[in-house]
Coordinates of C-alpha atoms and ligand atoms in Angstrom, one line a residue:
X1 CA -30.1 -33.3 26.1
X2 CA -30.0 -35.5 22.8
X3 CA -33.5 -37.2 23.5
X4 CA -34.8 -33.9 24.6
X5 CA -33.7 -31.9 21.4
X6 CA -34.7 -34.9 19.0
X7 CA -38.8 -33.8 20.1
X8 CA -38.3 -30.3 19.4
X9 CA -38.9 -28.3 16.0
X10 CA -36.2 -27.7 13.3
X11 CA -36.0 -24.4 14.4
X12 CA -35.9 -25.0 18.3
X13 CA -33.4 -28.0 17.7
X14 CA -31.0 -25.3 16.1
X15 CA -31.5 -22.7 19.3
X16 CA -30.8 -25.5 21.8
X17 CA -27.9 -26.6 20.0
X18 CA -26.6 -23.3 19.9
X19 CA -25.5 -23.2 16.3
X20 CA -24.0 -19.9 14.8
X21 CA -22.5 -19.4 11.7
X22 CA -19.2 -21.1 10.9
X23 CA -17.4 -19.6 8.8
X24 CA -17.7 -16.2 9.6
X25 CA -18.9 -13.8 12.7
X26 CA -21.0 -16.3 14.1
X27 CA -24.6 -15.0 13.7
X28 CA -26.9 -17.2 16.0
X29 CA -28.3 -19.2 13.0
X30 CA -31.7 -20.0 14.3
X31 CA -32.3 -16.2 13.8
X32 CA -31.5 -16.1 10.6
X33 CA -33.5 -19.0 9.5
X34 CA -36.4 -17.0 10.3
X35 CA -36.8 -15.4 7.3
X36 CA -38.4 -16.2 4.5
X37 CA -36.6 -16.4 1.2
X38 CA -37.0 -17.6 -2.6
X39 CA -32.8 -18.6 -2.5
X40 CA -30.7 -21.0 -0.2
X41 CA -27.6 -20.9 -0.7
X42 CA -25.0 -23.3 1.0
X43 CA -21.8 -21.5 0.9
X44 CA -19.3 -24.5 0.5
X45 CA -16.9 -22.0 -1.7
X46 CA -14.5 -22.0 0.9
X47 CA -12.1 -19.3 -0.9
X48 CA -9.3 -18.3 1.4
X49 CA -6.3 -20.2 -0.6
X50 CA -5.1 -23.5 0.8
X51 CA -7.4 -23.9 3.7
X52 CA -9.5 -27.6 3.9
X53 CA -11.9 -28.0 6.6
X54 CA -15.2 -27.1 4.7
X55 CA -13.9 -29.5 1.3
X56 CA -13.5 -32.1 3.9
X57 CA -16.8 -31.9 5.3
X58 CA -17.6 -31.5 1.6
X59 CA -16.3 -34.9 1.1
X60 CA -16.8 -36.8 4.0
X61 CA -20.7 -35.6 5.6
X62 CA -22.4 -35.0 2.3
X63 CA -25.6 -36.8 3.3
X64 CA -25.9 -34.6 6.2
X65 CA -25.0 -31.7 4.3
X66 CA -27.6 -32.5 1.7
X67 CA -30.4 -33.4 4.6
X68 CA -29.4 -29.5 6.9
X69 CA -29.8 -28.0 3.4
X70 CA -33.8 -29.6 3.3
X71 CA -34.4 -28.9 6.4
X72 CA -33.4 -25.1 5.9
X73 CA -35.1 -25.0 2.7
X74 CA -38.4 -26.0 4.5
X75 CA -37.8 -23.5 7.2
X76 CA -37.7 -20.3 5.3
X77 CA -39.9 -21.6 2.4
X78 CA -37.0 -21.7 -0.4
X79 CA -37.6 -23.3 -3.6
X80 CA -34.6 -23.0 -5.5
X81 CA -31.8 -24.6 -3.4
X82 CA -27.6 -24.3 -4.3
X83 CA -24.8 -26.0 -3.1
X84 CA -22.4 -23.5 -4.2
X85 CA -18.2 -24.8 -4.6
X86 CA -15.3 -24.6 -7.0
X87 CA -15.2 -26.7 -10.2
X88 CA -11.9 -27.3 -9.5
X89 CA -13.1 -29.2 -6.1
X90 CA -13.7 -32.4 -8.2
X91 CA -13.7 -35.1 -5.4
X92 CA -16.7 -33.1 -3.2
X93 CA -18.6 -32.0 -6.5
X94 CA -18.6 -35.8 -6.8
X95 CA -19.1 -36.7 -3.5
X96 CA -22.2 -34.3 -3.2
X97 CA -23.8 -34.8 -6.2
X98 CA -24.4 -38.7 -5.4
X99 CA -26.0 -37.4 -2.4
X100 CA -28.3 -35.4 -4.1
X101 CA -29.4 -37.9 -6.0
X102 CA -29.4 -40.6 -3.7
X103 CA -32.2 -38.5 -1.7
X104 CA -33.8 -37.2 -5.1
X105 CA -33.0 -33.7 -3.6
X106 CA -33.9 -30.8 -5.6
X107 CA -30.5 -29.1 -5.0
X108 CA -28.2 -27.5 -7.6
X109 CA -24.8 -28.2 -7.1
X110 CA -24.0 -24.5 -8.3
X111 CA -19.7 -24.4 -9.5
X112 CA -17.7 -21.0 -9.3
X113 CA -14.6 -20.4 -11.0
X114 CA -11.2 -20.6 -8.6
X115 CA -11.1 -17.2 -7.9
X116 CA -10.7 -15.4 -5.0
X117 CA -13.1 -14.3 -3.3
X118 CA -16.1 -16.1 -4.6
X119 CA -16.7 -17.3 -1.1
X120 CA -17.6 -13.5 -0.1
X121 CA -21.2 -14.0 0.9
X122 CA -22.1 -10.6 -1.6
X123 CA -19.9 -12.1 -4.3
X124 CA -21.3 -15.5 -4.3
X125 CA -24.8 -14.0 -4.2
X126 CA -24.2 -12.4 -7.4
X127 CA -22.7 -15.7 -8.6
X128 CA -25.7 -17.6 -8.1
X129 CA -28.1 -14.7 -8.6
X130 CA -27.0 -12.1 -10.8
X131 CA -28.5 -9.5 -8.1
X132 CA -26.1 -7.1 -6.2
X133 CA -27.1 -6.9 -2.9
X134 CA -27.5 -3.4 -1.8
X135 CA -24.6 -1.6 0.1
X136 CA -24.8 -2.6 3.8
X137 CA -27.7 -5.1 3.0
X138 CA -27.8 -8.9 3.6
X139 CA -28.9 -11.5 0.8
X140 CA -32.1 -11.7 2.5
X141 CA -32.6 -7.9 0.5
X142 CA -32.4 -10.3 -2.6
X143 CA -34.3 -13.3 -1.8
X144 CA -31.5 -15.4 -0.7
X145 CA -30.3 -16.5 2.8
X146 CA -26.8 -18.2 2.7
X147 CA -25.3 -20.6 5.5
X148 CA -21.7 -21.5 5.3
X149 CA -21.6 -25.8 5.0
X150 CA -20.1 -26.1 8.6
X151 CA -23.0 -24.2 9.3
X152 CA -25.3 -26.7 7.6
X153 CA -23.7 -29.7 8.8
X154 CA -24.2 -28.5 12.7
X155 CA -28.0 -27.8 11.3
X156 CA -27.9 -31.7 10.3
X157 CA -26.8 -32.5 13.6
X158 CA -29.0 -30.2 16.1
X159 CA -31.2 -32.4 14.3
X160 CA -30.1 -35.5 15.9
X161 CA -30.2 -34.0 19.0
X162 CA -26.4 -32.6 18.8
X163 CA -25.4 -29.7 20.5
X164 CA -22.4 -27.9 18.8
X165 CA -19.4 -29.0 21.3
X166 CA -16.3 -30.0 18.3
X167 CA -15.1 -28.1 15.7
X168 CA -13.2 -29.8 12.4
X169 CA -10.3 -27.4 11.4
X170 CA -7.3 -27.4 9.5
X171 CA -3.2 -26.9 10.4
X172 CA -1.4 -25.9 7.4
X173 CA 1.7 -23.8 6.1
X174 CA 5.5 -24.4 7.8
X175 CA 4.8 -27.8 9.4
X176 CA 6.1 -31.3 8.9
X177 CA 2.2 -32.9 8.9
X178 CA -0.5 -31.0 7.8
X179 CA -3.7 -32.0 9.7
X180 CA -7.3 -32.1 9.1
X181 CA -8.9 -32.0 13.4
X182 CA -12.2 -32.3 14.9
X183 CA -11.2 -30.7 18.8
X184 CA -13.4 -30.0 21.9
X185 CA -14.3 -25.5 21.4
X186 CA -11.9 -24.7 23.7
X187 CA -9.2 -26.2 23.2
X188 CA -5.8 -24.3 22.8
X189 CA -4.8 -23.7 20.1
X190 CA -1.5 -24.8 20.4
X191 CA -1.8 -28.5 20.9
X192 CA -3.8 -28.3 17.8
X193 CA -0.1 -26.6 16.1
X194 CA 1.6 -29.3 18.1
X195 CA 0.9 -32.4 16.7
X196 CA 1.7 -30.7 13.6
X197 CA 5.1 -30.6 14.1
X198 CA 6.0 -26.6 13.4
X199 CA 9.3 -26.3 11.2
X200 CA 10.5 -23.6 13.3
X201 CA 11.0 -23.6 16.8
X202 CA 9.7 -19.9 16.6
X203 CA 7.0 -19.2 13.7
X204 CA 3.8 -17.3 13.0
X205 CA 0.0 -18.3 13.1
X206 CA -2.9 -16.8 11.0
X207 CA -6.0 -17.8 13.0
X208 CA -8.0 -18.3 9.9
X209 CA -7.0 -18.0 6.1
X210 CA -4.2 -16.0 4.8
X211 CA -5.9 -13.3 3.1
X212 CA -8.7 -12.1 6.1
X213 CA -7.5 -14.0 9.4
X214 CA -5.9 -12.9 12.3
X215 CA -2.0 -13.1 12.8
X216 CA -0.4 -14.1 15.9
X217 CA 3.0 -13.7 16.5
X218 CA 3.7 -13.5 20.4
X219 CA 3.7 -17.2 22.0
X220 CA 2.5 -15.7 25.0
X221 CA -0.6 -15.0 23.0
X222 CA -1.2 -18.1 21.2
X223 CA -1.5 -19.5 24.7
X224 CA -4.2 -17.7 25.4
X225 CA -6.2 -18.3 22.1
X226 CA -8.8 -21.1 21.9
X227 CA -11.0 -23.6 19.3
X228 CA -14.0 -21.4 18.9
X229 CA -17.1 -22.4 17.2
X230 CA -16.0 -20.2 14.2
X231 CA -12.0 -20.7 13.3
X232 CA -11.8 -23.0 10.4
X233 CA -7.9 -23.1 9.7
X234 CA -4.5 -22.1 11.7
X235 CA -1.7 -21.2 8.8
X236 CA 2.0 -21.6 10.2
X237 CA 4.2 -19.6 9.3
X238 CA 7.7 -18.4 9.2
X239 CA 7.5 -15.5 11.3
X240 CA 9.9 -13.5 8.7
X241 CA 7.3 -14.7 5.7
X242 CA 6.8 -11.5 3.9
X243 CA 2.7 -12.2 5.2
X244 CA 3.5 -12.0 8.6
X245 CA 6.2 -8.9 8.2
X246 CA 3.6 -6.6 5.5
X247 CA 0.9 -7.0 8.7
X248 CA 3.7 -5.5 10.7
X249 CA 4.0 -2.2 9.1
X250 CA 2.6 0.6 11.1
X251 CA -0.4 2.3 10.2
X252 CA 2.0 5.7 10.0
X253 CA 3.9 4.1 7.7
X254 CA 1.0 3.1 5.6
X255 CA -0.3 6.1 5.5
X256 CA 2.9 7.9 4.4
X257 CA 3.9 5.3 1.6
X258 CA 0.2 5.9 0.8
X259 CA 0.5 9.3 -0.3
X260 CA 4.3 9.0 -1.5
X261 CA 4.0 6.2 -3.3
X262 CA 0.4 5.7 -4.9
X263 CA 0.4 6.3 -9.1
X264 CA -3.2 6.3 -9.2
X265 CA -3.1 3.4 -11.6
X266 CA -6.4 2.3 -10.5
X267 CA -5.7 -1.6 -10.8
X268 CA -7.1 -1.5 -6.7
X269 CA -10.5 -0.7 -7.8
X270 CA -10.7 -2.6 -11.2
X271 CA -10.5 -5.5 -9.1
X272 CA -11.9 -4.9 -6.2
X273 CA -14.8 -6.9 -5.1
X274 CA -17.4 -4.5 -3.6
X275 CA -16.9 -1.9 -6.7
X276 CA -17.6 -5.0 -9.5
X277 CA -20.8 -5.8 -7.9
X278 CA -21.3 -2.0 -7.9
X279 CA -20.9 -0.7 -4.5
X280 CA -18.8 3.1 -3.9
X281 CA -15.7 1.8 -3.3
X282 CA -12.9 3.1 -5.2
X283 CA -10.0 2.9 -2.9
X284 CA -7.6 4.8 -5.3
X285 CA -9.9 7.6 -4.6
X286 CA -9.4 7.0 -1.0
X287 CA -5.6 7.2 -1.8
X288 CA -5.3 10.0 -3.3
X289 CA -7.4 11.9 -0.6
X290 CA -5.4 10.3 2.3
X291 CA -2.9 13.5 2.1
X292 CA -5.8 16.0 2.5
X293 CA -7.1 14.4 5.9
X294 CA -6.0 17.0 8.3
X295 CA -6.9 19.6 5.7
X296 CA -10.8 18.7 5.9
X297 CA -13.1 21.5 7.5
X298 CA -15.8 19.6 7.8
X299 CA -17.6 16.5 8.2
X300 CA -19.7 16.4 4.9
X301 CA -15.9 17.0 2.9
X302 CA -14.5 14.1 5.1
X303 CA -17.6 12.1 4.2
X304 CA -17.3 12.6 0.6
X305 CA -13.7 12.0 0.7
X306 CA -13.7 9.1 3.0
X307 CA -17.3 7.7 3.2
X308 CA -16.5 4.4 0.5
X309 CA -14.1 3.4 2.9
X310 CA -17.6 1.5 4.8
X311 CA -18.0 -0.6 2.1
X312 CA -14.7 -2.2 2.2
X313 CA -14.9 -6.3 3.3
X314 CA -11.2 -6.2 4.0
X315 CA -10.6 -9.1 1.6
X316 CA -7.0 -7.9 0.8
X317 CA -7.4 -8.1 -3.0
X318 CA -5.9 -4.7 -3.3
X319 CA -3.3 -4.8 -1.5
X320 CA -2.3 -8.7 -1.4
X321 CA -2.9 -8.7 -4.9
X322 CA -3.2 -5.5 -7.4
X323 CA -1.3 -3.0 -5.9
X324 CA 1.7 -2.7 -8.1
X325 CA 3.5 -0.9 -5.4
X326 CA 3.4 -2.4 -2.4
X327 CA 0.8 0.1 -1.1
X328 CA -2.2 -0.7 1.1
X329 CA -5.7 0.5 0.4
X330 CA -6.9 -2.0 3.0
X331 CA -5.2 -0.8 5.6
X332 CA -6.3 2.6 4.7
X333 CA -9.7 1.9 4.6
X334 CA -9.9 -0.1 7.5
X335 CA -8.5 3.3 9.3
X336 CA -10.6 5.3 7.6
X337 CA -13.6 3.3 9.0
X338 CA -12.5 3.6 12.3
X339 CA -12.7 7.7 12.1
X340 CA -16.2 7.5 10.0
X341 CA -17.5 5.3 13.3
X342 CA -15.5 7.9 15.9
X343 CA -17.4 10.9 13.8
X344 CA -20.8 9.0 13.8
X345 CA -20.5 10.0 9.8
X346 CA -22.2 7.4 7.3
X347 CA -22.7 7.8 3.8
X348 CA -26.4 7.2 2.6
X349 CA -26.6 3.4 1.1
X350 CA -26.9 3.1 -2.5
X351 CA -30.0 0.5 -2.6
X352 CA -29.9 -0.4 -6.1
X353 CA -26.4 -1.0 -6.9
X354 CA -25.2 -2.4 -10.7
X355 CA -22.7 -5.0 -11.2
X356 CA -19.9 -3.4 -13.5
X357 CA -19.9 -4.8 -17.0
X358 CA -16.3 -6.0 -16.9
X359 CA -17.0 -7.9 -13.4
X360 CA -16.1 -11.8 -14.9
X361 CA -12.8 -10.6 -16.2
X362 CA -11.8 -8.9 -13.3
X363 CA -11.7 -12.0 -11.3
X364 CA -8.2 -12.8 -9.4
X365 CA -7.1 -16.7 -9.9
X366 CA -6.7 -18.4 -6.8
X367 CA -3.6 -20.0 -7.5
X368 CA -2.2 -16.9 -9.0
X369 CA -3.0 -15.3 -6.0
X370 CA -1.6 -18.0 -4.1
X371 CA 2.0 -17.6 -6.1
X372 CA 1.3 -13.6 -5.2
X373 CA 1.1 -14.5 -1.5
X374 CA 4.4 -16.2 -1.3
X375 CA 2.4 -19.8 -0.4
X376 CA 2.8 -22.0 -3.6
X377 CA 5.0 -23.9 -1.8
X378 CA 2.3 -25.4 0.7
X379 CA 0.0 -26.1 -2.4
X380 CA 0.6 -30.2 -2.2
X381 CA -0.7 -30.3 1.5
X382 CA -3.3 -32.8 1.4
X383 CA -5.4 -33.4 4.1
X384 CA -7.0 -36.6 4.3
X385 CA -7.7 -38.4 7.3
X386 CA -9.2 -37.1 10.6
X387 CA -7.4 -36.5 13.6
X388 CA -9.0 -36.5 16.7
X389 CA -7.6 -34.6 19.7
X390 CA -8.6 -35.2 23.4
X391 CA -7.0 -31.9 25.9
X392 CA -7.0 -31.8 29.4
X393 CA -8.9 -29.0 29.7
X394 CA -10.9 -26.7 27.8
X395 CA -11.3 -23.0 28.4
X396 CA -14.5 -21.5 26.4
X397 CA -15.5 -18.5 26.3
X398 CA -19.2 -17.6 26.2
X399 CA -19.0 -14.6 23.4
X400 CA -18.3 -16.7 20.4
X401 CA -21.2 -14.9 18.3
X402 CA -22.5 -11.9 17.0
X403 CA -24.8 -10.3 20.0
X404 CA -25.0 -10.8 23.8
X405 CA -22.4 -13.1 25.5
X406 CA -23.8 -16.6 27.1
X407 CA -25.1 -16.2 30.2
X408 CA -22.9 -18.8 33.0
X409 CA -25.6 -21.9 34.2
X410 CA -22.9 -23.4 36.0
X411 CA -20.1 -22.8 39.0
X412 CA -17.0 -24.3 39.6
X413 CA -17.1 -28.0 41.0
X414 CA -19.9 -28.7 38.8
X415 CA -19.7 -32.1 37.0
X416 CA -20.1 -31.9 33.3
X417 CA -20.8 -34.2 30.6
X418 CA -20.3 -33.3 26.9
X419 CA -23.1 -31.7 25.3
X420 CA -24.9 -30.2 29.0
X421 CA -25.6 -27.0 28.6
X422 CA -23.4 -24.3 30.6
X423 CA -24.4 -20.6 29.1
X424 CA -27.8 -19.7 28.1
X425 CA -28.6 -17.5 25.3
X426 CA -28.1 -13.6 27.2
X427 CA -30.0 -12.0 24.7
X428 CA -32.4 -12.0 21.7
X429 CA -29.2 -12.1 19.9
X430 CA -27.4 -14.5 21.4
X431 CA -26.2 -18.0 21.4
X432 CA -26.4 -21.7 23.9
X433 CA -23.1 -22.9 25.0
X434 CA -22.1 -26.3 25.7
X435 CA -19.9 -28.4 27.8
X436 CA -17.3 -30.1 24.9
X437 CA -15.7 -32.5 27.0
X438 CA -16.5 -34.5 30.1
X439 CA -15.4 -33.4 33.6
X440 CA -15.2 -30.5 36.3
X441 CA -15.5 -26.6 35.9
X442 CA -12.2 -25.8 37.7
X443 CA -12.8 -21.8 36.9
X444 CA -16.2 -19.6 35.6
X445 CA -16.6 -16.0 34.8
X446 CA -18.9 -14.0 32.5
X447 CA -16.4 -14.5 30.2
X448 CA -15.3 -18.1 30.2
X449 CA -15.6 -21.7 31.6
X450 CA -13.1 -23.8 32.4
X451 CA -13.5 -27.7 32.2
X452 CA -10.8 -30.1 33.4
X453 CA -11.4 -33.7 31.8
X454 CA -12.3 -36.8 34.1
X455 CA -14.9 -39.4 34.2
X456 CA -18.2 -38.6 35.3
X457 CA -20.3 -41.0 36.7
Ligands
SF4_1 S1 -10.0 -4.8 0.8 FE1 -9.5 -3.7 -1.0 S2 -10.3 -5.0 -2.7 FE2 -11.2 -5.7 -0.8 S3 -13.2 -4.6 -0.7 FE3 -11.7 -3.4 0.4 S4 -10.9 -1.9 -1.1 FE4 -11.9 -3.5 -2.2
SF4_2 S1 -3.2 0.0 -7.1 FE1 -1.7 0.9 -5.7 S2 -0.7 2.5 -6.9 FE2 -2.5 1.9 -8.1 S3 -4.1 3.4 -7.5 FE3 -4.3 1.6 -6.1 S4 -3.0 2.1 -4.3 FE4 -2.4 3.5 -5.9

């Protein structure tokens, strides 16, 4: 597999190593990078608070980072090349500038403010930019194409004829050691908590960062869950944490506090993301509409009263963060998109948005947010050294990207070794998958492949 990879082009390498983006939805990347673009931007920002695994890559692969951004940059013809991060991330700025300038590379190490969420991929494009990307566009509509650095790291390695079997990722929050991993994909997710030593006998997990990643609460569940090629971080936490318990609140209930509750102070839009880079979204509008839902005749005065809602990103600064009440435009929206999908109702995209004048004032502080979130007191966790975790079985699933599931290559008995390909792309969209360990299927399905670990001759 290596050897065989090492022959093919940039852009091949990537397919066969079946890399998709890492820090979000897991687009299959060597789709992406066939556009053509003025702008490439590396997306190192990582914004959700406290999370580590991209700052550690930061730190410790920066010469790989540095030669996956070249090779991208030749792919889709870029000239102007960005390393984007926080200037508060001193030790990687560092780190990355000397490999920039070890390999003469003509890449700007580009430094945000701490605020959250500069990692949005439309936010950050407007950093680097100053161009608004138009509503339901990708960067692409402004010259750029952005790769999160996990991304660009696996780009570095498909290179070198690696296939994408590990995944680095941080365990963080209520827990005794805070750990920085590189696992098999597939491994549970709990003997990555483990090792962690949880406070609590019974606790919480966000799959992800605090503001936009999933919460598990049921153990049952967490046994089910796996590494995937995109989770970065699991937060632990107290399952009472007033996180974990606002998540909890019934959409009914949200709905009612909604229109009991909301003064229309406006501080939700002000600082809302998608409305400074100029996008319709004004979720006190949505608010204050919320009451008149089953009061709508038709679908054009539900689309006018509820159409913004599509350009939501669900990045929780309103109601994480402005809300003054407690109250929930999120939510809202998210529910409101649901019913604009149901109707098949979509508001015509506004192609030429305007960022708002008052955008760089209107940015929220990370670590104010983090004090907002109830999570200053995991601020010291430092996460160092690497920890390396060997299961005794895998269990990967074969839809870990945007598109068509991974079509099965192998059947159970099968002997593996790590890196051999076991799903082939199933689509034009779609993704390779790889075995991540070495041993025997023991179960396979459209949806998953088992792998118990042995030797392999
Ligand atoms: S979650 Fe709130 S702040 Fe974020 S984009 Fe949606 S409405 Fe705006
Ligand atoms: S911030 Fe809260 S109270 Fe103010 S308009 Fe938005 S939802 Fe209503």
């Amino acid at each position: 597999m290596e050897e065989e990879q090492k022959s093919m082009g940039t852009l091949e390498a990537i397919m066969a190593a079946g890399v998709v983006g890492a820090g979000g939805a897991g687009f299959p990347t060597h789709i992406k990078l066939k556009a053509k673009a003025d702008t490439f931007i590396v997306n190192a920002v990582e914004c959700e608070p406290l999370i580590g695994a991209d700052k550690f890559c930061c730190r410790e692969d920066s010469d790989r980072i540095v030669k996956g951004t070249l090779a991208v940059a030749k792919l889709i013809g870029a000239k102007h090349l960005v390393i984007a991060l926080k200037r508060t991330y001193t030790a990687e700025i560092e780190a990355l500038q000397k490999a920039v300038d070890q390999a003469k590379a003509p890449i700007e190490i580009f430094q945000t403010e701490p605020f959250y969420p500069a990692g949005d991929e439309q936010t950050l494009v407007y950093c680097v930019t100053q161009r608004s990307i138009p509503e339901g566009g990708l960067p692409l509509d402004v010259g750029a194409v952005v790769d999160n650095v996990g991304t660009v790291l696996n780009i570095a390695r498909a290179m070198e004829g690696k296939a994408v079997t590990h995944k680095r990722l941080s365990v963080i929050g209520e827990v005794e050691k805070p750990l920085m991993l590189e696992v098999p994909i597939g491994t549970n997710i709990l003997d990555c908590i483990r090792p962690a030593k949880p406070k609590d006998q019974e606790y919480a997990v966000i799959l992800g960062g605090p503001m936009m990643g999933r919460i598990i609460t049921d153990p049952k569940a967490m046994a089910k869950e796996v590494v995937t090629k995109t989770l970065g971080n699991l937060f632990v936490l107290p399952k009472d944490h007033a996180l974990i318990r606002h998540h909890e609140i019934p959409i009914e209930r949200v709905q009612k506090k909604a229109m009991a509750a909301c003064i229309q102070c406006r501080m939700c839009t002000d600082l809302c993301p998608r409305f400074l880079i100029g996008h319709r979204m004004e979720p006190h509008r949505i608010m204050r509409n919320a009451f008149k839902e089953k009061m709508l005749e038709d679908d054009a005065m539900y689309l006018k009263a509820f159409g913004e809602a599509a350009n939501c990103c669900d990045c929780g600064v309103c109601e994480m963060f402005s809300c003054p009440m407690g109250l929930s435009p999120k939510r809202m929206n998210q529910y409101f998109k649901g019913k604009l999908r149901e109707k098949h109702l979509a508001l015509e995209k506004n192609k030429d948005p305007k960022a708002k004048a008052t955008i760089d004032e209107r940015r929220v502080p990370t670590q104010r947010l983090i004090s907002r979130l109830g999570l200053s007191v995991y601020s010291g966790q430092h996460l160092s050294a690497l920890m390396t975790i060997e299961p005794a079985n895998v269990r990967i699933p074969l839809r870990m990207h945007i598109g068509a599931p991974a079509q099965k290559i192998v059947a159970v008995g099968d002997k593996l070794h790590c890196g051999d390909l076991i799903a082939k792309m199933g689509g034009k969209v779609s993704a390779n998958i790889h075995s991540s360990i070495d041993g025997t299927v023991t179960a396979a399905d459209k949806d998953l492949i088992e792998i118990e670990r042995g030797a392999i001759q």
